[in-house]
Coordinates of C-alpha atoms and ligand atoms in Angstrom, one line a residue:
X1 CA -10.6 -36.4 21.8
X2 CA -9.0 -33.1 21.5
X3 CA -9.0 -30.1 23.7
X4 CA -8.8 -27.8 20.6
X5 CA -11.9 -24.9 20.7
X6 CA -14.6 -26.7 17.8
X7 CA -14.5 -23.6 16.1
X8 CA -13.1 -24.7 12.9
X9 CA -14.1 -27.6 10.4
X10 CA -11.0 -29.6 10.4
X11 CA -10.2 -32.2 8.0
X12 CA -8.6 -35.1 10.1
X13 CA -5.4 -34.9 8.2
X14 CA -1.7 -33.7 9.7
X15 CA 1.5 -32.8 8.2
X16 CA 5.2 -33.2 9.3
X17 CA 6.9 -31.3 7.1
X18 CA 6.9 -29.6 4.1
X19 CA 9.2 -29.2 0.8
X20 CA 8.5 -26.4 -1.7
X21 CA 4.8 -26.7 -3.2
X22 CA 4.5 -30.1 -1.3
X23 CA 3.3 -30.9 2.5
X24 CA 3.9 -34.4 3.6
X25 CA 2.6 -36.5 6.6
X26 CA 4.4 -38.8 9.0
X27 CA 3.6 -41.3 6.5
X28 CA 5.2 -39.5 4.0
X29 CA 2.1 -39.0 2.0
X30 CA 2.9 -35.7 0.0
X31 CA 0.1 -33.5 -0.8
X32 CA 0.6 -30.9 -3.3
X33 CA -0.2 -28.1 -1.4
X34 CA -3.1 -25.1 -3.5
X35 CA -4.2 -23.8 -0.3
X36 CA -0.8 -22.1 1.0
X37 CA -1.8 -22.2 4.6
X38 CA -4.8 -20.1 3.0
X39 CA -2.8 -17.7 0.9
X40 CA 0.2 -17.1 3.5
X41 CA 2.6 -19.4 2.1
X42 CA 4.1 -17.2 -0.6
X43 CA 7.1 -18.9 -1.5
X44 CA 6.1 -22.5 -0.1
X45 CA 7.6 -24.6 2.5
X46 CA 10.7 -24.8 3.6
X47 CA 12.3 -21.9 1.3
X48 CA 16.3 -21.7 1.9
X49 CA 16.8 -18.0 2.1
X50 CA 13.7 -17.6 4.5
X51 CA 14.7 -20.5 6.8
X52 CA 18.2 -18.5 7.0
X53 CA 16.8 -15.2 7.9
X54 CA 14.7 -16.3 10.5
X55 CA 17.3 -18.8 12.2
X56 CA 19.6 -16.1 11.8
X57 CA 17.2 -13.5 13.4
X58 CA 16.0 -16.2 16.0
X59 CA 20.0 -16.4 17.4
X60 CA 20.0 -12.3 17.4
X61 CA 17.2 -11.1 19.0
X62 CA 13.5 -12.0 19.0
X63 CA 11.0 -8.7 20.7
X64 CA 11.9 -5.9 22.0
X65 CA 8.3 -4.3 21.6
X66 CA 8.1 -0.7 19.9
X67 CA 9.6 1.3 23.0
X68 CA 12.3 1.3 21.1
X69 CA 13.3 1.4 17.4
X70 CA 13.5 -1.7 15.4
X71 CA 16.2 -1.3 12.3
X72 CA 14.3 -4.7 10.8
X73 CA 11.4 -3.0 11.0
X74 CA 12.9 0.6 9.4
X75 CA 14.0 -1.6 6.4
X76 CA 10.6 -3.3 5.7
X77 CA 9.0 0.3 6.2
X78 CA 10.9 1.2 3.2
X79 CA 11.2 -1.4 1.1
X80 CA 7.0 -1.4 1.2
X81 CA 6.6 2.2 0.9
X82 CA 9.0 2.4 -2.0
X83 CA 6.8 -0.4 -3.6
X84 CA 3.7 0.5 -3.2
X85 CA 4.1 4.6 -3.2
X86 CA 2.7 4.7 0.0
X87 CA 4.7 6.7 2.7
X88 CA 4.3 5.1 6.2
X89 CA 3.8 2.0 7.6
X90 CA 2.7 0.6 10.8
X91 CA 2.9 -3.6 12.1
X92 CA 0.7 -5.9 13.5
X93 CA 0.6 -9.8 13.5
X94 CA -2.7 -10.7 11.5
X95 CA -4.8 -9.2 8.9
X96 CA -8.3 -8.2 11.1
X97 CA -5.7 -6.7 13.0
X98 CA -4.3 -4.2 9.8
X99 CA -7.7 -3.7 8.6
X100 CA -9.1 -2.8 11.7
X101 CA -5.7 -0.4 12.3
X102 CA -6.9 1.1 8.8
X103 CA -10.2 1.7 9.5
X104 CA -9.0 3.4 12.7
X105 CA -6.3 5.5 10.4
X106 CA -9.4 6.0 7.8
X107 CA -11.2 8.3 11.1
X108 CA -8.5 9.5 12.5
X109 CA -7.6 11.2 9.3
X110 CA -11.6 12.7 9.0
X111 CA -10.6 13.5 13.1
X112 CA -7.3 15.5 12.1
X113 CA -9.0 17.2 8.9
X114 CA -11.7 18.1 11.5
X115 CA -14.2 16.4 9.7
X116 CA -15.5 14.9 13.4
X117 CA -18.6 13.8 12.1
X118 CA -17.1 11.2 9.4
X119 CA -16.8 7.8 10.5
X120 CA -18.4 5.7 8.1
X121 CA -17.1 2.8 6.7
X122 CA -18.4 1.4 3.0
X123 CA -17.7 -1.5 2.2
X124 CA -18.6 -4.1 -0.5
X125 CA -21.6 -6.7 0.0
X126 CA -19.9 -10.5 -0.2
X127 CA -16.6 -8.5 1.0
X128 CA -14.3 -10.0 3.6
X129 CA -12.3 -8.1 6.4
X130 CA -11.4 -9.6 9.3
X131 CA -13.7 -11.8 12.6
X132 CA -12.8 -8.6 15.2
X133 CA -16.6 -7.8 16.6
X134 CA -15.5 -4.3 14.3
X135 CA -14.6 -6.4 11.1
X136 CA -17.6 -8.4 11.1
X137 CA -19.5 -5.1 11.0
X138 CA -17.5 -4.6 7.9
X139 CA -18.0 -7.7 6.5
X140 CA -21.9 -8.1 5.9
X141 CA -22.3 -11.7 5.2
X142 CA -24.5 -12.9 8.1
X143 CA -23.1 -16.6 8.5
X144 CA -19.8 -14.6 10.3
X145 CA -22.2 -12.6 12.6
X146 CA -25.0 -15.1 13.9
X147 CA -24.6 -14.8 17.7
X148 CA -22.1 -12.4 17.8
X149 CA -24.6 -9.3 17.5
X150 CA -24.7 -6.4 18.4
X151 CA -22.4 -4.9 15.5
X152 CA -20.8 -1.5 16.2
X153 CA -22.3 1.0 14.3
X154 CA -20.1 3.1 11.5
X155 CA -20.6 0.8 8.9
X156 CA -22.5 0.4 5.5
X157 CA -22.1 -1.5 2.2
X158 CA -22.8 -1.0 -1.3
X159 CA -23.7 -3.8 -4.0
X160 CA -20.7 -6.0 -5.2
X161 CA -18.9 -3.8 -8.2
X162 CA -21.6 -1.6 -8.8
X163 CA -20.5 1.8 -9.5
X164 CA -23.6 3.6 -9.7
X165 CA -25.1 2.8 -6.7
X166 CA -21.8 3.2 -5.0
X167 CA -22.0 7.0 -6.4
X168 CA -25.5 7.8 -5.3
X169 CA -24.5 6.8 -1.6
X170 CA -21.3 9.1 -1.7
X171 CA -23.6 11.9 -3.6
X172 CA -26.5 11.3 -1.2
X173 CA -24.1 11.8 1.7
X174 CA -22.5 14.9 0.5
X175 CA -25.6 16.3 0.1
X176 CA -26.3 16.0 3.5
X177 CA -24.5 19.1 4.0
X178 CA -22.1 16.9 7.1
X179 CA -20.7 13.9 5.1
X180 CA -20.4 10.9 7.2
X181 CA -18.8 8.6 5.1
X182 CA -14.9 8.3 5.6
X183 CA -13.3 5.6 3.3
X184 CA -14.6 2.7 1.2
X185 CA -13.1 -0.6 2.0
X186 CA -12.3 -3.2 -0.8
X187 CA -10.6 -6.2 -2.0
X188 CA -9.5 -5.7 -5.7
X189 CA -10.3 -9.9 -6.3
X190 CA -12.7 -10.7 -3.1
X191 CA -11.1 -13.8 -1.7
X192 CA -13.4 -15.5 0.9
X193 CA -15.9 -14.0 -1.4
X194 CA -14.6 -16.6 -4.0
X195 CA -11.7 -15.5 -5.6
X196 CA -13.9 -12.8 -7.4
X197 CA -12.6 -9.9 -8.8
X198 CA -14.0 -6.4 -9.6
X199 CA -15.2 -5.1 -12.9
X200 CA -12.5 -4.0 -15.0
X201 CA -11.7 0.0 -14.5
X202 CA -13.7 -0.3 -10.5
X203 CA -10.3 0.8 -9.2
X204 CA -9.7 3.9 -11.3
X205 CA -13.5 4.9 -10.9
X206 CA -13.4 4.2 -7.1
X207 CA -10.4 6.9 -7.0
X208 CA -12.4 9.0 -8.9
X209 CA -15.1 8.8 -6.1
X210 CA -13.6 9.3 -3.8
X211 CA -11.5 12.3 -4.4
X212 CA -15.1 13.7 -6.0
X213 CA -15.9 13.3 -2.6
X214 CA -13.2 13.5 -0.5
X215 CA -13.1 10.1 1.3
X216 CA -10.3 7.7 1.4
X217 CA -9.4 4.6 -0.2
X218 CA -8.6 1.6 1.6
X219 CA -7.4 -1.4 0.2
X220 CA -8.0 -4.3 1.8
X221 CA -4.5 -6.6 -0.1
X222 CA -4.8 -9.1 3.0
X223 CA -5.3 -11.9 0.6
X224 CA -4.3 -10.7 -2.8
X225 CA -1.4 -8.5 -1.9
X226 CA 2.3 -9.6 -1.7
X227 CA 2.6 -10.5 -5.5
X228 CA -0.7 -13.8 -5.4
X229 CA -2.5 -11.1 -7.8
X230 CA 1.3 -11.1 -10.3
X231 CA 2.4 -7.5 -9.5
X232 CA 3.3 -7.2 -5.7
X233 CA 0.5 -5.0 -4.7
X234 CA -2.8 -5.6 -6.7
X235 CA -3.4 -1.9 -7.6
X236 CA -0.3 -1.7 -9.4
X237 CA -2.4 -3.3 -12.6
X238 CA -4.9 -0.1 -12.0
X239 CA -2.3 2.9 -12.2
X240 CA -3.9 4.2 -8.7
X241 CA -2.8 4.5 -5.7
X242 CA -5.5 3.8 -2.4
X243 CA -4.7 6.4 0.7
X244 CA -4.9 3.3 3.1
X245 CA -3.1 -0.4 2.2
X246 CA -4.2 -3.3 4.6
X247 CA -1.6 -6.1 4.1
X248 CA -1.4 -9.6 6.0
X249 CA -1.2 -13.5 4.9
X250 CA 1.7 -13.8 3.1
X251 CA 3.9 -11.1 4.0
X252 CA 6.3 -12.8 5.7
X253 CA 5.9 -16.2 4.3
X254 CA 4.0 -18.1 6.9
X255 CA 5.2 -15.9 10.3
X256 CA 2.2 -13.8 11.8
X257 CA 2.4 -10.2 10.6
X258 CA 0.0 -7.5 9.9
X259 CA 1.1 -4.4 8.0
X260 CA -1.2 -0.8 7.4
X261 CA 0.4 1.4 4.5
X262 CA -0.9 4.9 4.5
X263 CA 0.1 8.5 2.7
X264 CA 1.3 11.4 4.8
X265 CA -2.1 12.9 5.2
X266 CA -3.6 9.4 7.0
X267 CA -0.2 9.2 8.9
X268 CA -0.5 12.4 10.5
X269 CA -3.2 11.9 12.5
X270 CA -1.4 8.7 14.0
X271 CA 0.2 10.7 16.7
X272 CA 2.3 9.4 19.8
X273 CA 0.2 7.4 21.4
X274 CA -2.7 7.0 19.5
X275 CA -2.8 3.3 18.3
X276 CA -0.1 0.6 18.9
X277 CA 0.8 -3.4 19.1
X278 CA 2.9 -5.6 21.7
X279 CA 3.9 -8.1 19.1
X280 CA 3.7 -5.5 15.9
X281 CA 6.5 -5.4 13.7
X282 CA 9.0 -7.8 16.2
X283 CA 12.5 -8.8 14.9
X284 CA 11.1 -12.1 13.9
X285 CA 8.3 -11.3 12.0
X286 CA 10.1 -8.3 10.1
X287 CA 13.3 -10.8 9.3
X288 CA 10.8 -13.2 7.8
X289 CA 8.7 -10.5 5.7
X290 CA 12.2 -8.8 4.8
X291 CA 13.4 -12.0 3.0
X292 CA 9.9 -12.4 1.5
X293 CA 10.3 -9.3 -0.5
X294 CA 14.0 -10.0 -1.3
X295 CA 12.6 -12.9 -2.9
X296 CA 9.8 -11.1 -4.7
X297 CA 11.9 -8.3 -6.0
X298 CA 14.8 -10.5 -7.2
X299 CA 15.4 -11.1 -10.9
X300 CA 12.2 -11.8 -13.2
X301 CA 10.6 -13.7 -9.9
X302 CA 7.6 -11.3 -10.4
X303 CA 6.8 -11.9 -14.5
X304 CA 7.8 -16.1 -13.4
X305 CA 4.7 -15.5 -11.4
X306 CA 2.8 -14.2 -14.1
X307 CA 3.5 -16.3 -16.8
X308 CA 3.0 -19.5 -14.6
X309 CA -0.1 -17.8 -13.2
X310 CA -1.0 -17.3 -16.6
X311 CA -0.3 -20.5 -17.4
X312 CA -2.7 -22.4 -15.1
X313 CA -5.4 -19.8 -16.1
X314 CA -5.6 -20.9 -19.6
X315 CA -5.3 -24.8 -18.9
X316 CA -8.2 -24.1 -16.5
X317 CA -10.2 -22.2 -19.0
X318 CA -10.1 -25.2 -21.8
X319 CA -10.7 -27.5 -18.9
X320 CA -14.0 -25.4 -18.2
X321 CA -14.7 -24.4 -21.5
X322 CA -14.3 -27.9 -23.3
X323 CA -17.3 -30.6 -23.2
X324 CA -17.7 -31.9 -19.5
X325 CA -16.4 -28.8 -17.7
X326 CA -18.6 -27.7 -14.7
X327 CA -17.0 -24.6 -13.5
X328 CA -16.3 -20.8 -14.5
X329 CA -12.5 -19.6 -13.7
X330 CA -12.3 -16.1 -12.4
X331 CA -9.4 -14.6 -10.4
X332 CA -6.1 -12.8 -11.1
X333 CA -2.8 -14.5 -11.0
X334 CA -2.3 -17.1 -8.2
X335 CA -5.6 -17.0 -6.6
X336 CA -8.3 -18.7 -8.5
X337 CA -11.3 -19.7 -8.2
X338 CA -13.5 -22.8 -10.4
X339 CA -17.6 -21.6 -9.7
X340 CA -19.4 -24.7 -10.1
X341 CA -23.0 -25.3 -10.7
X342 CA -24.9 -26.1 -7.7
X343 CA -24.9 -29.7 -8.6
X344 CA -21.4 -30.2 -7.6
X345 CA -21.0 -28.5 -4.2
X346 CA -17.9 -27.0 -3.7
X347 CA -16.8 -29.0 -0.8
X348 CA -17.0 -32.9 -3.0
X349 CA -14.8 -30.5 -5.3
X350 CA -12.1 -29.7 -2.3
X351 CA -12.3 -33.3 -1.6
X352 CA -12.1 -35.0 -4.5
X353 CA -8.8 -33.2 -5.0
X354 CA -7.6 -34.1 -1.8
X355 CA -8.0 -38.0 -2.4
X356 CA -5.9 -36.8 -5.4
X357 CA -3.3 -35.0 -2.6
X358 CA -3.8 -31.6 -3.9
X359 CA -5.0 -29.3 -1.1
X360 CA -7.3 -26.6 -2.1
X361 CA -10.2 -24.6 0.0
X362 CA -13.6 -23.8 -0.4
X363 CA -15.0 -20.2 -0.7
X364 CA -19.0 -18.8 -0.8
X365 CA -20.6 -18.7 -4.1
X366 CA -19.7 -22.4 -4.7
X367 CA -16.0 -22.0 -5.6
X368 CA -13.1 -24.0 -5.1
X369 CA -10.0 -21.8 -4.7
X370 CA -6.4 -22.8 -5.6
X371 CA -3.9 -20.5 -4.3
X372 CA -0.7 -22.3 -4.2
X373 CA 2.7 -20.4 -3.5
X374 CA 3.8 -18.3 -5.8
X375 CA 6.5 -20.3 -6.4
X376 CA 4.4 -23.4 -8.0
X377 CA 6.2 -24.9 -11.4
X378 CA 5.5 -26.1 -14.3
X379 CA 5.6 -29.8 -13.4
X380 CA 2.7 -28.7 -10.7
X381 CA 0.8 -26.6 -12.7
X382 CA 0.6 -29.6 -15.5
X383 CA -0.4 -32.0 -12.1
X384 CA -3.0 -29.5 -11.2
X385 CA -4.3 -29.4 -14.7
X386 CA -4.6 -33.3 -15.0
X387 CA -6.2 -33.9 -12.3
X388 CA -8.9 -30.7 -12.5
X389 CA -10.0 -32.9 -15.7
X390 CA -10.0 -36.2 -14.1
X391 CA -12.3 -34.5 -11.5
X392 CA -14.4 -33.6 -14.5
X393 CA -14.6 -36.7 -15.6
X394 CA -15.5 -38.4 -12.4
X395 CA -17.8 -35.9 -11.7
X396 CA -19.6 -36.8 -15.6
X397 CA -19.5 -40.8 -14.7
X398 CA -21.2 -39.9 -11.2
X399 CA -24.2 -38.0 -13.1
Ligands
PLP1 C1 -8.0 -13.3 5.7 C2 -8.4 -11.9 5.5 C3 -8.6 -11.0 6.5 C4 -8.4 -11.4 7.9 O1 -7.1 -11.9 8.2 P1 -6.8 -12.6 9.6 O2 -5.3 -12.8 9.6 O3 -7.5 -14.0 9.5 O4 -7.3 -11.8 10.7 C5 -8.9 -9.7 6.2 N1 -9.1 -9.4 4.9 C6 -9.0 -10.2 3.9 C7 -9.2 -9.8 2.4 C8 -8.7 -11.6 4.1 O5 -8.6 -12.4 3.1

């Protein structure tokens, strides 16, 4: 029927257009849309001042590759590095592609120090980086790797926000005498890993760590970055600031981009030369991400974010909490995810809000996630809320 690879799990459903929060098909069915092209649609469908930057780009000039300087690209540089604290930044088009890039930074850095030895990656078990044959080495869950064996070696993984353990492995490998681990790789909220975030405090002690033990941080904000978590970089709610920033999905609003923040230390070992991207940070791409962040920095946008976020937290928590509910809500601002019992697998979830057009996807522990553009309002959130308790209701009647 289709010559399309079989490599996803397509729903047979197709859209013509979309308007804000909503995707409609040819019908003109309208589907209010959770999933955000899976957390890439930051300010929805259709949003005036992006469509005008990229048409207006589009007429100007569309790659020019990095043989030469790109002044789009000079501006993005800044405005993330002057948000995040960071001081460099480097472009690619996807988000196995930055953390990859970071990982590379994270042993180029050990390389420079002349620490030659330390390559290791950590990184957390349930955690998810990327499908490069390098990423899946990072990511240890072993329905990504069937078949696609053998992983490159330089990688290990520590129990899901556990502290202690994590400690003992940096400890253990210091005393070695020649540490070997270089960085430890996480996502603040894990978001294939179902929208679940770290301990309270993991952030701050994970600095701690690794400073103890002089390895670097990266943080993986592929998902949760670019204001989903209510601030625009996740870490800003921790006070710290990670060495290494991997950034992706919804940078630029539903154009392909990849982005790798790092401090001066990581950056100097990224000489002349020594990494690069035919596509990174093209005219296109950096127009689109540009007006993102306009968008995100303009006047209250960010704490609108919150208190809506905040807003569809609570209705979900008395929807869980009050007689009937089936799930657990964990998750920080606009990506959240409802655990369910086993009972009710997570994919009759996904679709019984679909036959109630609202698009949401399915993460591992059992979790539905909703992560809807940032720019979801009220009306929605009360839409989402209805129906999350009709769902419960159908889901009683059917047990
Ligand atoms: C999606 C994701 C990636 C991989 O991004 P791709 O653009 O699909 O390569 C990496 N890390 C996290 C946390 C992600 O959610």
């Amino acid at each position: 029927m289709t010559a399309v690879m079989g490599n996803y799990g397509r729903i047979d459903l197709a859209f013509d257009h979309g308007d804000g929060a909503w995707l409609v098909t040819a019908d003109g069915e309208r589907y209010l849309d959770c999933a955000a092209g899976i957390a890439v649609n930051t300010l929805g469908h259709g949003h005036p001042h992006l469509v005008s930057a990229l048409k207006n780009q589009a007429e100007k000039l569309w790659h020019v590759s990095n043989l030469y300087r790109i002044p789009e690209q000079e501006q993005l540089a800044q405005t993330l590095t002057r948000l995040s604290g960071l001081n460099k930044a480097f472009f690619c088009n996807s988000g196995a592609e930055a953390t990859e890039a970071a990982v590379k930074m994270a042993r180029r850095a050990m390389h420079h120090r002349g620490e030659h030895g330390r390559h290791t990656i950590l990184s957390s078990q349930g955690a998810f980086h990327g499908r490069t044959i390098a990423m899946l080495a990072a990511t240890d869950r072993p329905v990504f790797r069937e078949g696609f064996g053998p992983m490159p070696t330089g990688f290990d993984h520590f129990p899901f926000g556990n502290m202690n353990v994590l400690r003992d492995q940096l400890a253990q490998d210091a005393k070695d005498g020649d540490p070997g681990i270089a960085a430890v790789m996480v996502e603040s909220v894990q978001g294939e890993g179902g929208a679940k975030p770290l301990p309270e405090h993991f952030m701050e002690e994970l600095r701690a760590a690794c400073d103890e033990f002089g390895c670097l941080l990266i943080a993986d904000e592929v998902q949760i970055g670019v204001g989903r978590s209510g601030h625009i970089f996740s870490f800003e709610q921790s006070g710290i600031k990670p060495d290494i920033v991997a950034m992706a999905k919804g940078l630029a609003g539903g154009f392909p981009i990849g982005a790798v923040l790092a401090t001066d230390e990581v950056a100097a070992g990224m000489t002349a030369g020594s990494h690069g991207s035919t596509f990174g940070g093209n005219p296109l791409a950096m127009a689109s991400a540009n007006a993102v962040l306009e968008v995100l920095e303009s006047d209250g946008f960010m704490a609108g974010v919150r208190a809506r976020s905040a807003r569809l937290a609570a209705g979900l928590d008395e929807i869980s909490t009050s007689p009937g509910g089936k799930f657990c809500r964990r998750g920080h601002g606009f990506l959240q995810g409802l655990v369910f019992h086993d009972d009710y697998p997570a994919m009759d979830v996904v679709k019984a809000y679909r036959d109630h057009h609202i698009l949401t996807v399915p993460a591992s522990e059992n979790t539905v996630r909703l992560l809807p553009p940032l720019t979801l309002n009220d009306d929605e959130i009360s839409r989402v809320l209805d129906v999350t308790a009709t769902i419960m209701t159908d889901l009683e009647k059917a047990t």
